[in-house]
Coordinates of C-alpha atoms in Angstrom, one line a residue:
M753 CA -12.9 10.2 -10.5
I754 CA -12.7 8.2 -13.9
R755 CA -11.8 4.6 -13.6
N756 CA -10.8 2.2 -16.7
I757 CA -9.5 4.7 -19.0
P758 CA -7.6 2.8 -21.6
F759 CA -3.7 3.0 -21.4
E760 CA -3.8 4.4 -24.9
A761 CA -5.9 6.9 -24.2
T762 CA -4.0 11.0 -23.9
R763 CA -4.6 13.6 -21.3
S764 CA -5.7 15.7 -24.3
E765 CA -8.2 13.4 -25.4
I766 CA -10.0 13.4 -21.7
L767 CA -9.6 16.9 -21.8
Q768 CA -11.6 17.1 -25.1
L769 CA -14.0 14.7 -24.0
F770 CA -14.9 16.2 -20.8
G771 CA -14.3 19.8 -21.9
T772 CA -17.4 19.6 -23.9
F773 CA -19.4 19.7 -20.9
G774 CA -17.9 22.9 -19.3
Q775 CA -14.8 24.4 -18.2
L776 CA -12.2 22.3 -16.4
K777 CA -10.2 23.6 -13.7
K778 CA -8.2 20.5 -13.5
V779 CA -7.6 17.1 -15.2
R780 CA -5.0 14.6 -13.6
L781 CA -4.2 11.5 -14.7
P782 CA -1.6 9.6 -12.2
K783 CA 1.2 8.1 -13.4
K784 CA 3.1 5.0 -13.0
F785 CA 6.8 5.2 -12.4
D786 CA 7.5 4.5 -16.6
G787 CA 5.7 7.7 -17.1
T788 CA 2.5 6.0 -18.4
H789 CA -0.7 6.7 -16.6
R790 CA -2.3 4.2 -14.2
G791 CA -5.8 3.7 -15.8
F792 CA -7.9 6.4 -13.8
G793 CA -7.7 10.0 -13.8
F794 CA -9.7 13.1 -12.2
C795 CA -11.6 15.9 -13.9
E796 CA -12.6 19.1 -11.7
F797 CA -15.2 21.4 -13.3
L798 CA -15.7 25.5 -12.4
T799 CA -19.2 24.4 -11.4
S800 CA -20.8 21.3 -9.9
K801 CA -23.7 21.6 -12.7
E802 CA -21.1 21.1 -15.4
A803 CA -19.8 18.3 -13.5
Q804 CA -23.2 16.6 -13.0
N805 CA -24.1 17.4 -16.6
A806 CA -21.0 15.6 -17.6
M807 CA -21.4 12.8 -15.0
A808 CA -25.2 12.1 -16.7
T809 CA -24.1 12.1 -20.0
L810 CA -20.6 10.1 -20.2
S811 CA -22.0 7.5 -17.6
R812 CA -22.4 5.1 -20.4
T813 CA -19.6 6.1 -22.5
H814 CA -17.0 4.0 -23.9
L815 CA -13.2 5.1 -25.0
Y816 CA -11.1 2.8 -27.2
G817 CA -13.6 0.1 -26.4
R818 CA -13.4 0.5 -22.5
H819 CA -16.5 1.6 -20.5
L820 CA -15.4 4.5 -18.5
V821 CA -16.3 4.0 -15.1
L822 CA -17.4 7.6 -13.6
E823 CA -17.6 8.3 -10.0
W824 CA -17.7 11.3 -7.6
A825 CA -14.3 11.5 -5.7
S826 CA -14.1 11.7 -2.3
N827 CA -12.3 14.9 -0.8
E828 CA -11.7 13.2 2.8
E829 CA -8.7 11.8 2.0
T830 CA -6.9 15.2 0.3
V831 CA -5.8 18.1 2.2
D832 CA -5.1 20.7 -0.5
G833 CA -5.3 18.4 -3.3
K834 CA -2.6 16.3 -1.7
M835 CA -3.0 13.0 0.1
D836 CA -3.2 13.5 4.1
V837 CA -0.4 11.6 5.6
G838 CA -2.6 10.9 8.9
M839 CA -5.2 9.5 6.5
V840 CA -2.6 7.3 4.4
R841 CA -1.2 6.0 7.8
E842 CA -4.6 5.1 9.1
K843 CA -5.8 3.3 6.0
A844 CA -2.2 1.3 5.9
K845 CA -3.2 0.5 9.5
R846 CA -6.8 -0.8 8.8
D847 CA -5.4 -2.8 5.4
A848 CA -2.5 -4.3 7.5
T849 CA -5.0 -5.8 10.2
R850 CA -7.4 -6.8 7.5
G851 CA -4.5 -9.0 6.0
G852 CA -3.4 -6.2 3.4
L853 CA 0.3 -7.2 3.7
G854 CA 0.5 -9.7 1.4
G855 CA -1.7 -11.9 2.8
A856 CA -0.4 -11.5 6.2
G857 CA -2.5 -10.9 9.1
A858 CA -2.6 -8.5 12.1
A859 CA -0.5 -11.2 14.0
D860 CA 2.2 -11.4 11.4
A861 CA 2.2 -7.4 11.0
K862 CA 3.1 -7.4 15.1
K863 CA 5.7 -10.0 14.4
V864 CA 7.3 -7.9 11.6
K865 CA 7.1 -4.9 13.7
R866 CA 9.0 -6.4 16.6
Q867 CA 11.8 -7.9 14.2
H868 CA 12.3 -4.3 13.2
K869 CA 12.3 -2.9 16.8
K870 CA 15.2 -5.5 17.6
F871 CA 17.3 -3.3 15.0
D872 CA 16.6 0.0 16.6

């Protein structure tokens, strides 16, 4: 996973930068609704050795003045490259109980849930 990608950076620049370390299977830059990327991305290499080499070499790299933050991506939340709905729901529940609903706590989340049941 590549974090802190400058918004002016393009997919082809990321391909060029990471492609120097081996063959890339896939490069993804998730997009916002307006079509620009969200400032993070994923590079998948054919071999783990190529990925390790890129990680070691590029860990202190700056692109357009921004330090690229590289992390190993977790496969736990994906199934065939897509987000698992069950995992997303579970994460949303955890976030809601921690106050992730715009500052609302678990009690407020239950209240909102009860209000929605009235309309069913």
